[in-house]
Structure formats: C-alpha cells, structure tokens
Coordinates of N, CA and C in Angstrom, one line a residue:
M1 N -47.9 -10.9 -22.3 CA -46.8 -11.7 -23.0 C -47.0 -13.1 -22.9
K2 N -46.9 -13.8 -24.0 CA -47.1 -15.3 -24.0 C -46.0 -16.0 -23.3
K3 N -46.3 -16.8 -22.4 CA -45.3 -17.5 -21.6 C -44.6 -18.6 -22.5
P4 N -43.3 -18.8 -22.4 CA -42.7 -19.8 -23.2 C -43.0 -21.2 -22.7
K5 N -43.1 -22.1 -23.6 CA -43.4 -23.5 -23.3 C -42.2 -24.1 -22.6
L6 N -42.5 -24.6 -21.4 CA -41.4 -25.2 -20.6 C -41.0 -26.6 -21.2
P7 N -39.7 -26.9 -21.4 CA -39.3 -28.2 -21.8 C -39.6 -29.3 -20.8
R8 N -39.9 -30.5 -21.3 CA -40.1 -31.6 -20.4 C -38.8 -32.0 -19.8
Q9 N -38.7 -32.1 -18.5 CA -37.5 -32.4 -17.8 C -37.7 -33.5 -16.8
T10 N -36.8 -34.4 -16.8 CA -36.8 -35.6 -15.9 C -35.7 -35.4 -14.9
W11 N -36.1 -35.3 -13.6 CA -35.1 -35.0 -12.6 C -34.6 -36.2 -11.9
A12 N -35.3 -37.3 -11.9 CA -34.8 -38.5 -11.2 C -34.4 -39.5 -12.2
R13 N -33.3 -40.2 -11.9 CA -32.9 -41.2 -12.8 C -33.7 -42.5 -12.6
S14 N -33.9 -43.2 -13.6 CA -34.7 -44.5 -13.6 C -33.7 -45.6 -13.1
P15 N -34.2 -46.4 -12.1 CA -33.3 -47.6 -11.7 C -33.1 -48.5 -12.9
A16 N -33.9 -48.5 -13.9 CA -33.7 -49.4 -15.0 C -32.7 -48.9 -16.1
T17 N -32.2 -47.7 -15.9 CA -31.3 -47.1 -16.8 C -30.0 -48.0 -16.9
K18 N -29.7 -48.3 -18.2 CA -28.5 -49.2 -18.4 C -27.4 -48.3 -18.9
V19 N -26.3 -48.4 -18.4 CA -25.1 -47.6 -18.7 C -24.0 -48.5 -19.2
K20 N -23.4 -48.2 -20.3 CA -22.2 -48.9 -20.8 C -21.0 -48.1 -20.2
E21 N -20.3 -48.8 -19.3 CA -19.2 -48.1 -18.7 C -18.0 -47.9 -19.6
S22 N -17.4 -46.8 -19.4 CA -16.2 -46.5 -20.2 C -15.0 -47.2 -19.5
K23 N -14.0 -47.6 -20.4 CA -12.8 -48.3 -19.9 C -11.9 -47.2 -19.3
K24 N -12.1 -46.0 -19.6 CA -11.3 -44.9 -19.2 C -11.5 -44.6 -17.7
S25 N -10.7 -43.7 -17.1 CA -10.9 -43.3 -15.7 C -12.3 -42.8 -15.6
Y26 N -12.9 -43.0 -14.4 CA -14.3 -42.5 -14.1 C -14.3 -40.9 -14.4
H27 N -13.2 -40.2 -14.0 CA -13.2 -38.8 -14.1 C -12.9 -38.3 -15.5
R28 N -12.8 -39.2 -16.5 CA -12.6 -38.8 -17.9 C -13.8 -39.1 -18.7
Q29 N -14.9 -39.6 -18.1 CA -16.1 -39.9 -18.9 C -16.7 -38.7 -19.4
K30 N -17.1 -38.7 -20.7 CA -17.7 -37.5 -21.3 C -19.2 -37.7 -21.5
K31 N -19.6 -38.3 -22.6 CA -21.0 -38.4 -22.9 C -21.5 -39.8 -22.6
V32 N -22.4 -39.9 -21.7 CA -23.0 -41.2 -21.3 C -24.5 -41.1 -21.3
S33 N -25.2 -42.2 -21.5 CA -26.7 -42.1 -21.7 C -27.4 -41.5 -20.5
W34 N -26.9 -41.6 -19.3 CA -27.7 -41.1 -18.2 C -27.7 -39.6 -18.1
E35 N -26.8 -38.9 -18.8 CA -26.8 -37.5 -18.8 C -28.1 -36.9 -19.3
K36 N -28.8 -37.7 -20.1 CA -30.0 -37.2 -20.6 C -31.2 -37.2 -19.6
E37 N -30.9 -38.0 -18.5 CA -32.0 -38.1 -17.5 C -31.6 -37.3 -16.2
I38 N -30.5 -36.7 -16.2 CA -30.1 -35.9 -15.0 C -29.8 -34.5 -15.5
I39 N -30.6 -33.5 -15.1 CA -30.4 -32.1 -15.6 C -29.5 -31.3 -14.7
P40 N -28.3 -31.1 -15.0 CA -27.4 -30.3 -14.1 C -28.1 -28.9 -13.9
Q41 N -27.9 -28.4 -12.7 CA -28.6 -27.1 -12.3 C -28.2 -26.0 -13.2
S42 N -26.9 -26.0 -13.8 CA -26.5 -24.9 -14.6 C -27.2 -24.8 -15.9
R43 N -28.1 -25.9 -16.2 CA -28.8 -25.8 -17.4 C -30.2 -25.3 -17.3
F44 N -30.6 -24.8 -16.0 CA -31.8 -24.1 -15.9 C -32.0 -23.0 -16.8
R45 N -33.2 -22.9 -17.4 CA -33.4 -21.9 -18.4 C -34.6 -21.0 -18.1
Y46 N -35.6 -21.5 -17.3 CA -36.8 -20.7 -17.1 C -37.0 -20.5 -15.6
C47 N -37.7 -19.4 -15.3 CA -38.0 -19.1 -13.9 C -39.0 -20.0 -13.3
P48 N -38.8 -20.6 -12.1 CA -39.7 -21.5 -11.5 C -41.0 -20.8 -10.9
L49 N -41.0 -19.4 -10.9 CA -42.1 -18.7 -10.4 C -43.0 -18.2 -11.5
C50 N -42.5 -17.7 -12.6 CA -43.3 -17.1 -13.6 C -43.0 -17.6 -15.0
S51 N -42.1 -18.5 -15.1 CA -41.8 -19.2 -16.4 C -41.1 -18.3 -17.5
A52 N -40.7 -17.1 -17.1 CA -39.9 -16.3 -18.1 C -38.5 -16.9 -18.2
E53 N -37.9 -16.6 -19.3 CA -36.6 -17.1 -19.5 C -35.6 -16.4 -18.7
L54 N -34.7 -17.1 -18.0 CA -33.7 -16.5 -17.2 C -32.5 -15.9 -18.0
V55 N -31.9 -14.8 -17.4 CA -30.8 -14.2 -18.1 C -29.7 -14.1 -17.1
Q56 N -28.4 -14.0 -17.7 CA -27.2 -13.9 -16.8 C -27.1 -12.5 -16.3
K57 N -26.8 -12.3 -15.0 CA -26.7 -11.0 -14.5 C -25.8 -11.1 -13.3
K58 N -25.0 -10.0 -13.0 CA -24.0 -10.0 -11.9 C -24.8 -9.6 -10.6
V59 N -24.8 -10.5 -9.7 CA -25.4 -10.3 -8.4 C -24.5 -10.8 -7.3
D60 N -24.2 -9.9 -6.4 CA -23.3 -10.2 -5.2 C -21.9 -10.7 -5.7
L61 N -21.5 -9.9 -6.7 CA -20.1 -10.2 -7.3 C -20.0 -11.5 -8.1
H62 N -21.1 -12.2 -8.4 CA -21.1 -13.5 -9.1 C -22.1 -13.3 -10.3
Q63 N -21.8 -14.0 -11.3 CA -22.7 -14.2 -12.5 C -23.8 -15.2 -12.1
R64 N -25.1 -14.8 -12.1 CA -26.2 -15.7 -11.7 C -27.3 -15.6 -12.7
L65 N -28.1 -16.6 -12.7 CA -29.3 -16.6 -13.5 C -30.4 -15.8 -12.8
V66 N -31.0 -14.8 -13.5 CA -31.9 -13.9 -12.9 C -33.2 -13.8 -13.8
C67 N -34.3 -13.8 -13.2 CA -35.6 -13.6 -14.0 C -35.8 -12.1 -14.3
P68 N -35.8 -11.6 -15.5 CA -36.0 -10.2 -15.8 C -37.4 -9.7 -15.5
V69 N -38.4 -10.6 -15.3 CA -39.8 -10.3 -15.1 C -40.1 -10.1 -13.6
C70 N -39.8 -11.2 -12.8 CA -40.2 -11.1 -11.4 C -39.0 -10.9 -10.5
G71 N -37.8 -10.9 -11.0 CA -36.6 -10.7 -10.2 C -36.1 -11.9 -9.4
Y72 N -36.6 -13.1 -9.7 CA -36.1 -14.3 -9.0 C -34.6 -14.5 -9.4
V73 N -33.8 -14.8 -8.3 CA -32.4 -15.1 -8.5 C -32.1 -16.5 -8.2
Y74 N -31.4 -17.2 -9.2 CA -31.1 -18.6 -8.9 C -29.7 -18.7 -8.4
Y75 N -29.5 -19.2 -7.1 CA -28.2 -19.3 -6.5 C -27.8 -20.8 -6.7
N76 N -26.8 -21.0 -7.4 CA -26.3 -22.3 -7.7 C -25.3 -22.8 -6.6
N77 N -26.0 -23.0 -5.4 CA -25.1 -23.4 -4.3 C -24.9 -24.9 -4.3
P78 N -23.8 -25.3 -3.7 CA -23.5 -26.8 -3.6 C -24.5 -27.5 -2.6
F79 N -24.8 -28.7 -2.9 CA -25.7 -29.6 -2.1 C -24.8 -30.2 -1.0
P80 N -25.3 -30.2 0.2 CA -24.5 -30.9 1.3 C -24.8 -32.4 1.2
A81 N -23.7 -33.2 1.4 CA -23.8 -34.6 1.5 C -22.9 -35.1 2.7
C82 N -23.2 -36.2 3.2 CA -22.5 -36.7 4.4 C -21.9 -38.1 4.1
A83 N -20.8 -38.4 4.7 CA -20.1 -39.7 4.6 C -19.6 -40.1 6.0
V84 N -19.4 -41.4 6.1 CA -18.8 -41.8 7.4 C -17.7 -42.8 7.2
I85 N -16.7 -42.7 8.0 CA -15.6 -43.7 8.1 C -15.8 -44.7 9.1
L86 N -15.9 -45.9 8.7 CA -16.1 -47.1 9.7 C -15.1 -48.1 9.5
E87 N -14.4 -48.4 10.7 CA -13.4 -49.4 10.6 C -13.8 -50.6 11.5
K88 N -13.3 -51.8 11.0 CA -13.4 -53.1 11.8 C -12.2 -53.9 11.5
D89 N -11.5 -54.3 12.6 CA -10.3 -55.1 12.5 C -9.3 -54.5 11.5
K90 N -9.1 -53.1 11.7 CA -8.2 -52.4 10.9 C -8.5 -52.4 9.3
K91 N -9.8 -52.6 9.0 CA -10.2 -52.5 7.6 C -11.4 -51.5 7.6
I92 N -11.5 -50.8 6.4 CA -12.4 -49.7 6.3 C -13.6 -50.2 5.4
L93 N -14.8 -49.7 5.7 CA -16.0 -50.1 5.0 C -16.2 -49.3 3.8
L94 N -16.4 -49.9 2.6 CA -16.7 -49.2 1.4 C -17.9 -49.8 0.7
C95 N -18.6 -49.0 -0.1 CA -19.8 -49.4 -0.8 C -19.6 -49.3 -2.3
Q96 N -20.0 -50.3 -3.1 CA -19.9 -50.2 -4.5 C -21.2 -49.7 -5.1
R97 N -21.1 -48.7 -5.8 CA -22.3 -48.0 -6.4 C -23.0 -48.9 -7.4
K98 N -24.4 -48.9 -7.4 CA -25.1 -49.7 -8.3 C -25.6 -48.8 -9.5
Y99 N -25.8 -47.5 -9.3 CA -26.4 -46.7 -10.3 C -25.4 -45.5 -10.6
P100 N -25.7 -44.8 -11.7 CA -24.9 -43.6 -12.1 C -25.2 -42.5 -11.1
P101 N -24.2 -41.6 -11.0 CA -23.0 -41.5 -11.8 C -21.9 -42.5 -11.3
Y102 N -21.0 -42.9 -12.1 CA -19.9 -43.8 -11.8 C -20.4 -45.1 -11.2
P103 N -21.2 -45.8 -11.9 CA -21.7 -47.2 -11.4 C -20.4 -48.1 -11.2
E104 N -20.5 -48.9 -10.2 CA -19.5 -49.9 -9.8 C -18.2 -49.2 -9.2
G105 N -18.3 -47.9 -9.1 CA -17.2 -47.2 -8.3 C -17.5 -47.4 -6.8
W106 N -16.4 -47.3 -6.0 CA -16.5 -47.5 -4.6 C -16.4 -46.2 -3.8
T107 N -17.2 -46.1 -2.7 CA -17.2 -44.9 -1.9 C -17.4 -45.3 -0.5
L108 N -17.2 -44.3 0.4 CA -17.6 -44.5 1.8 C -19.1 -44.5 1.8
P109 N -19.7 -45.1 2.9 CA -21.2 -44.9 3.0 C -21.5 -43.4 3.0
S110 N -22.4 -43.0 2.1 CA -22.6 -41.6 2.0 C -23.9 -41.3 1.2
G111 N -24.4 -40.0 1.3 CA -25.5 -39.6 0.6 C -25.9 -38.2 0.9
F112 N -26.9 -37.6 0.2 CA -27.3 -36.3 0.3 C -28.1 -36.1 1.6
L113 N -27.9 -34.9 2.2 CA -28.6 -34.5 3.4 C -30.0 -34.2 3.1
E114 N -31.0 -34.7 4.0 CA -32.4 -34.4 3.8 C -32.6 -33.1 4.6
A115 N -33.8 -32.5 4.2 CA -34.1 -31.2 4.8 C -34.4 -31.3 6.3
D116 N -34.9 -32.4 6.8 CA -35.3 -32.5 8.2 C -34.3 -33.3 9.0
E117 N -33.1 -33.3 8.7 CA -32.1 -34.1 9.5 C -30.8 -33.3 9.7
T118 N -30.1 -33.7 10.7 CA -28.8 -33.1 10.9 C -27.7 -33.9 10.1
P119 N -26.5 -33.3 9.9 CA -25.5 -34.1 9.2 C -25.2 -35.4 9.9
Q120 N -25.2 -35.4 11.2 CA -24.9 -36.7 11.9 C -26.0 -37.7 11.6
Q121 N -27.3 -37.3 11.6 CA -28.4 -38.2 11.3 C -28.3 -38.7 9.9
C122 N -27.9 -37.8 9.0 CA -27.7 -38.3 7.6 C -26.7 -39.4 7.5
A123 N -25.5 -39.2 8.1 CA -24.5 -40.3 8.1 C -24.9 -41.6 8.7
I124 N -25.7 -41.5 9.7 CA -26.3 -42.7 10.3 C -27.3 -43.4 9.4
R125 N -28.1 -42.6 8.8 CA -29.2 -43.1 7.9 C -28.5 -43.7 6.7
E126 N -27.6 -43.0 6.1 CA -27.0 -43.5 4.9 C -26.2 -44.9 5.2
A127 N -25.6 -45.0 6.3 CA -24.9 -46.2 6.6 C -25.9 -47.3 6.7
K128 N -27.1 -47.1 7.3 CA -28.1 -48.1 7.5 C -28.7 -48.5 6.1
E129 N -28.9 -47.5 5.3 CA -29.5 -47.8 4.0 C -28.6 -48.5 3.1
E130 N -27.4 -48.2 3.1 CA -26.4 -48.8 2.2 C -25.7 -50.1 2.7
T131 N -25.6 -50.3 4.0 CA -24.9 -51.4 4.5 C -25.7 -52.3 5.5
N132 N -26.8 -51.8 5.9 CA -27.7 -52.5 6.9 C -27.1 -52.5 8.3
L133 N -26.1 -51.6 8.5 CA -25.5 -51.5 9.9 C -26.0 -50.4 10.6
D134 N -26.2 -50.6 12.0 CA -26.6 -49.5 12.9 C -25.2 -48.9 13.4
I135 N -25.1 -47.6 13.3 CA -23.8 -47.0 13.7 C -24.0 -45.8 14.6
A136 N -23.0 -45.3 15.2 CA -23.0 -44.1 16.0 C -21.9 -43.2 15.4
V137 N -22.1 -41.9 15.4 CA -21.2 -41.0 14.9 C -20.4 -40.4 16.1
D138 N -19.0 -40.4 15.9 CA -18.2 -40.0 17.0 C -17.7 -38.6 16.9
N139 N -17.1 -38.2 15.8 CA -16.6 -36.8 15.6 C -16.5 -36.5 14.1
L140 N -16.3 -35.2 13.8 CA -16.1 -34.7 12.5 C -14.7 -35.0 12.0
F141 N -14.5 -35.6 10.8 CA -13.2 -35.8 10.3 C -12.8 -34.7 9.3
G142 N -13.7 -34.2 8.5 CA -13.3 -33.1 7.6 C -14.5 -32.7 6.7
V143 N -14.3 -31.6 6.1 CA -15.3 -31.1 5.1 C -14.6 -30.8 3.7
Y144 N -15.2 -31.3 2.7 CA -14.5 -31.3 1.4 C -15.4 -30.7 0.3
A145 N -14.8 -30.0 -0.6 CA -15.5 -29.5 -1.8 C -15.4 -30.6 -2.9
A146 N -16.5 -31.0 -3.3 CA -16.6 -32.2 -4.3 C -17.1 -31.6 -5.6
G147 N -16.2 -31.6 -6.6 CA -16.6 -30.9 -7.9 C -16.8 -31.9 -9.1
D148 N -16.7 -33.2 -8.8 CA -16.7 -34.1 -10.0 C -18.0 -34.9 -10.0
D149 N -19.1 -34.5 -9.3 CA -20.4 -35.1 -9.4 C -21.1 -34.4 -10.6
P150 N -21.4 -35.0 -11.7 CA -22.1 -34.3 -12.8 C -23.4 -33.8 -12.6
R151 N -24.1 -34.2 -11.5 CA -25.4 -33.7 -11.2 C -25.5 -32.4 -10.5
T152 N -24.5 -32.1 -9.7 CA -24.5 -30.8 -8.9 C -23.1 -30.7 -8.2
K153 N -22.9 -29.5 -7.7 CA -21.7 -29.3 -6.9 C -22.1 -29.8 -5.5
V154 N -21.1 -30.3 -4.8 CA -21.3 -31.0 -3.5 C -20.4 -30.5 -2.4
T155 N -20.9 -30.3 -1.2 CA -20.0 -30.1 -0.1 C -20.1 -31.3 0.8
L156 N -19.0 -32.1 0.9 CA -19.1 -33.4 1.6 C -18.6 -33.2 3.0
I157 N -19.5 -33.6 4.0 CA -19.2 -33.6 5.4 C -18.9 -35.0 5.8
V158 N -17.7 -35.2 6.4 CA -17.2 -36.6 6.7 C -17.1 -36.8 8.2
F159 N -17.6 -37.9 8.7 CA -17.5 -38.2 10.1 C -16.8 -39.5 10.3
K160 N -16.2 -39.6 11.5 CA -15.7 -40.9 11.9 C -16.9 -41.6 12.8
G161 N -17.1 -42.9 12.6 CA -18.1 -43.5 13.3 C -17.7 -44.9 13.8
R162 N -18.7 -45.5 14.5 CA -18.4 -46.9 14.9 C -19.7 -47.8 14.8
I163 N -19.4 -49.0 14.6 CA -20.6 -49.9 14.3 C -21.1 -50.4 15.6
I164 N -22.5 -50.4 15.8 CA -23.1 -50.8 17.0 C -23.7 -52.2 16.8
S165 N -24.4 -52.4 15.7 CA -25.0 -53.7 15.5 C -25.4 -53.8 14.0
G166 N -26.0 -55.0 13.6 CA -26.4 -55.3 12.3 C -25.6 -56.2 11.5
S167 N -26.2 -56.8 10.5 CA -25.4 -57.8 9.6 C -25.1 -57.0 8.3
L168 N -23.9 -57.1 7.9 CA -23.5 -56.4 6.7 C -24.1 -57.0 5.4
E169 N -24.8 -56.1 4.7 CA -25.4 -56.5 3.4 C -25.7 -55.3 2.6
P170 N -25.5 -55.3 1.3 CA -25.8 -54.1 0.5 C -27.3 -53.7 0.4
G171 N -27.5 -52.4 0.5 CA -28.9 -51.9 0.4 C -29.2 -51.7 -1.1
D172 N -30.4 -51.0 -1.3 CA -30.9 -50.9 -2.6 C -30.0 -50.1 -3.6
D173 N -29.3 -49.2 -3.1 CA -28.4 -48.3 -4.0 C -27.0 -48.9 -4.1
A174 N -26.7 -50.0 -3.4 CA -25.3 -50.6 -3.4 C -25.3 -51.9 -4.1
K175 N -24.3 -52.1 -4.9 CA -24.1 -53.4 -5.6 C -23.4 -54.3 -4.7
A176 N -22.5 -53.8 -3.9 CA -21.7 -54.6 -2.9 C -21.2 -53.8 -1.8
V177 N -20.9 -54.4 -0.7 CA -20.3 -53.7 0.4 C -19.2 -54.6 1.0
G178 N -18.2 -54.0 1.6 CA -17.1 -54.8 2.2 C -16.1 -54.0 2.9
F179 N -15.4 -54.8 3.8 CA -14.3 -54.2 4.5 C -13.0 -54.4 3.8
F180 N -12.1 -53.4 3.7 CA -10.9 -53.5 3.0 C -9.7 -53.0 3.8
A181 N -8.7 -53.8 3.8 CA -7.4 -53.4 4.3 C -6.7 -52.3 3.5
P182 N -5.8 -51.5 3.9 CA -5.2 -50.5 3.1 C -4.7 -51.0 1.8
T183 N -4.1 -52.2 1.7 CA -3.6 -52.7 0.5 C -4.7 -53.3 -0.4
E184 N -5.9 -53.4 0.1 CA -6.9 -54.0 -0.7 C -7.9 -53.0 -1.3
I185 N -7.8 -51.8 -1.0 CA -8.7 -50.7 -1.4 C -8.8 -50.7 -2.9
P186 N -10.0 -50.7 -3.5 CA -10.1 -50.7 -4.9 C -9.5 -49.4 -5.6
Q187 N -9.1 -49.6 -6.8 CA -8.6 -48.4 -7.5 C -9.7 -47.5 -8.0
N188 N -10.9 -48.1 -8.3 CA -12.0 -47.3 -8.9 C -12.8 -46.7 -7.8
I189 N -12.2 -45.8 -7.0 CA -13.0 -44.9 -6.1 C -13.8 -43.9 -6.9
A190 N -15.1 -43.8 -6.6 CA -16.0 -43.1 -7.5 C -15.8 -41.6 -7.6
F191 N -15.5 -41.0 -6.4 CA -15.4 -39.5 -6.4 C -14.0 -39.1 -5.8
R192 N -13.5 -38.0 -6.3 CA -12.2 -37.6 -5.9 C -12.1 -37.2 -4.4
A193 N -13.3 -36.7 -3.9 CA -13.3 -36.3 -2.5 C -13.2 -37.5 -1.6
H194 N -13.8 -38.6 -2.0 CA -13.7 -39.9 -1.2 C -12.3 -40.4 -1.3
R195 N -11.6 -40.3 -2.4 CA -10.2 -40.7 -2.5 C -9.4 -39.9 -1.6
Q196 N -9.6 -38.5 -1.6 CA -8.9 -37.6 -0.7 C -9.1 -38.0 0.8
V197 N -10.3 -38.3 1.2 CA -10.6 -38.7 2.5 C -9.8 -40.0 2.9
L198 N -9.9 -41.0 2.0 CA -9.1 -42.2 2.3 C -7.6 -41.9 2.5
R199 N -7.1 -41.2 1.6 CA -5.6 -40.8 1.7 C -5.3 -40.1 3.0
E200 N -6.1 -39.1 3.4 CA -5.8 -38.4 4.6 C -6.0 -39.3 5.8
F201 N -7.0 -40.1 5.8 CA -7.3 -41.0 7.0 C -6.1 -41.9 7.2
Y202 N -5.6 -42.5 6.1 CA -4.5 -43.4 6.3 C -3.1 -42.7 6.5
A203 N -3.0 -41.5 6.0 CA -1.8 -40.7 6.2 C -1.7 -40.4 7.7
L204 N -2.7 -40.3 8.5 CA -2.6 -40.1 9.9 C -2.1 -41.4 10.6
K205 N -2.2 -42.5 9.9 CA -1.6 -43.8 10.4 C -0.2 -44.1 9.8
N206 N 0.3 -43.1 9.1 CA 1.6 -43.3 8.4 C 1.5 -44.4 7.3
I207 N 0.4 -44.5 6.7 CA 0.1 -45.4 5.6 C -0.1 -44.6 4.3
T208 N 0.6 -44.9 3.3 CA 0.4 -44.3 1.9 C -0.4 -45.2 1.1
L209 N -1.6 -44.7 0.6 CA -2.4 -45.5 -0.3 C -1.9 -45.4 -1.8
S210 N -2.1 -46.4 -2.5 CA -1.7 -46.4 -4.0 C -3.0 -46.3 -4.8
I211 N -3.8 -45.3 -4.4 CA -5.0 -45.0 -5.2 C -5.0 -43.6 -5.8

C-alpha cells in the first residue's frame, strides 16, 4: 500500500511572527495569523509510526485517533505547566507575554514542564527565565484545568514561592515584568486559569479583584 504523503507541518512559532491584536477580549479571538504556525494536537491526521491515516475509534470509553494499520493510539492528554505566586511589599509579580498566544497579556511566571524536571524545578526555572529572579518554592497553591490555550490542553500546577536574589528584568519571552498591588493588576490577564489563581489568592486575603 502506498503511504500517504505527509503534509509539511511547523511545530514551533517563529519569534519574528507578527500578530495584529484584536481589540476584543483575548478569549474571543478567532482567526489570527499564528494559528497557521501552531498545529493543535486535535488536527493530527497521520500515524507517527507508519504514516497511515488515523481514524476515530472508541478506546477506554473515549473517542480517540487510532491507526488502523499498526494499532497506534493517540491519547490527547493535557500538557503539564507550572506557575508561581511571588509577592513583594504586598504586590504580586506578573509577566507580560511577548509572543502568541495572547501577546501583551499578563500572567504569573509560568511555562511548560520539561521531561527531566520536577514541577518545583519548572517553577524555579521559569521564574528565572522570565524575570531574572532566583526563587524558592514553598508550597503548592492549587492545580487548575486550563482550556483556553489554542495550542493544547493544559494542567496548570501553581506554587507559592519567595524571592531569594536577582535583579528584576524581563527575559526573552517577556515583554515586561512588574509587581502590582491588587488595585493595579491589569485587566488583560492572558489565560483564564491565571485569572482564577489571582482571584483565589486575593480572596484568601478578603480582597476582591475587578478582573
């Protein structure tokens, strides 16, 4: 059987990608140019083992993509990401995103977990990469299902941490970084899970955020 020709796919976004931001809410954006450069996992069509076209089949009570030739099953599991809450003088540290998705939106220091690190190590690394601060992780704050990242489903693991040393400055992936009092927190928080974390964090202090 002749193997189907695989379509050319680009998995990583280019730093040079220019995106025209919508004036609408971040979570109402529909078609933007960077969608052409990020292939959501739900669009997989071919088996990574034998190149046969995948078909929908019920496996373990869920509809999954299955290879009819070699039996490969694609499990569309969420990717783990980690974030950290850092306070200084009763202000919380946020990072402004430089690249899609949601460029110029604000988040906690955060990022995807690498295969060779623990969630705590991920939180420490991401804080260093995005803010140039050396931190320590104290305890788990919460775990959140994040469904508004157009690249993939995400499980967000959030820690509380403390700053040890370093001078605050934005890293390669951040346009800006800064500490914000509750009344100063930007409205354009990039992801709903981060907004939920901020609300819950300040609710414990009897503070209601207007975000």
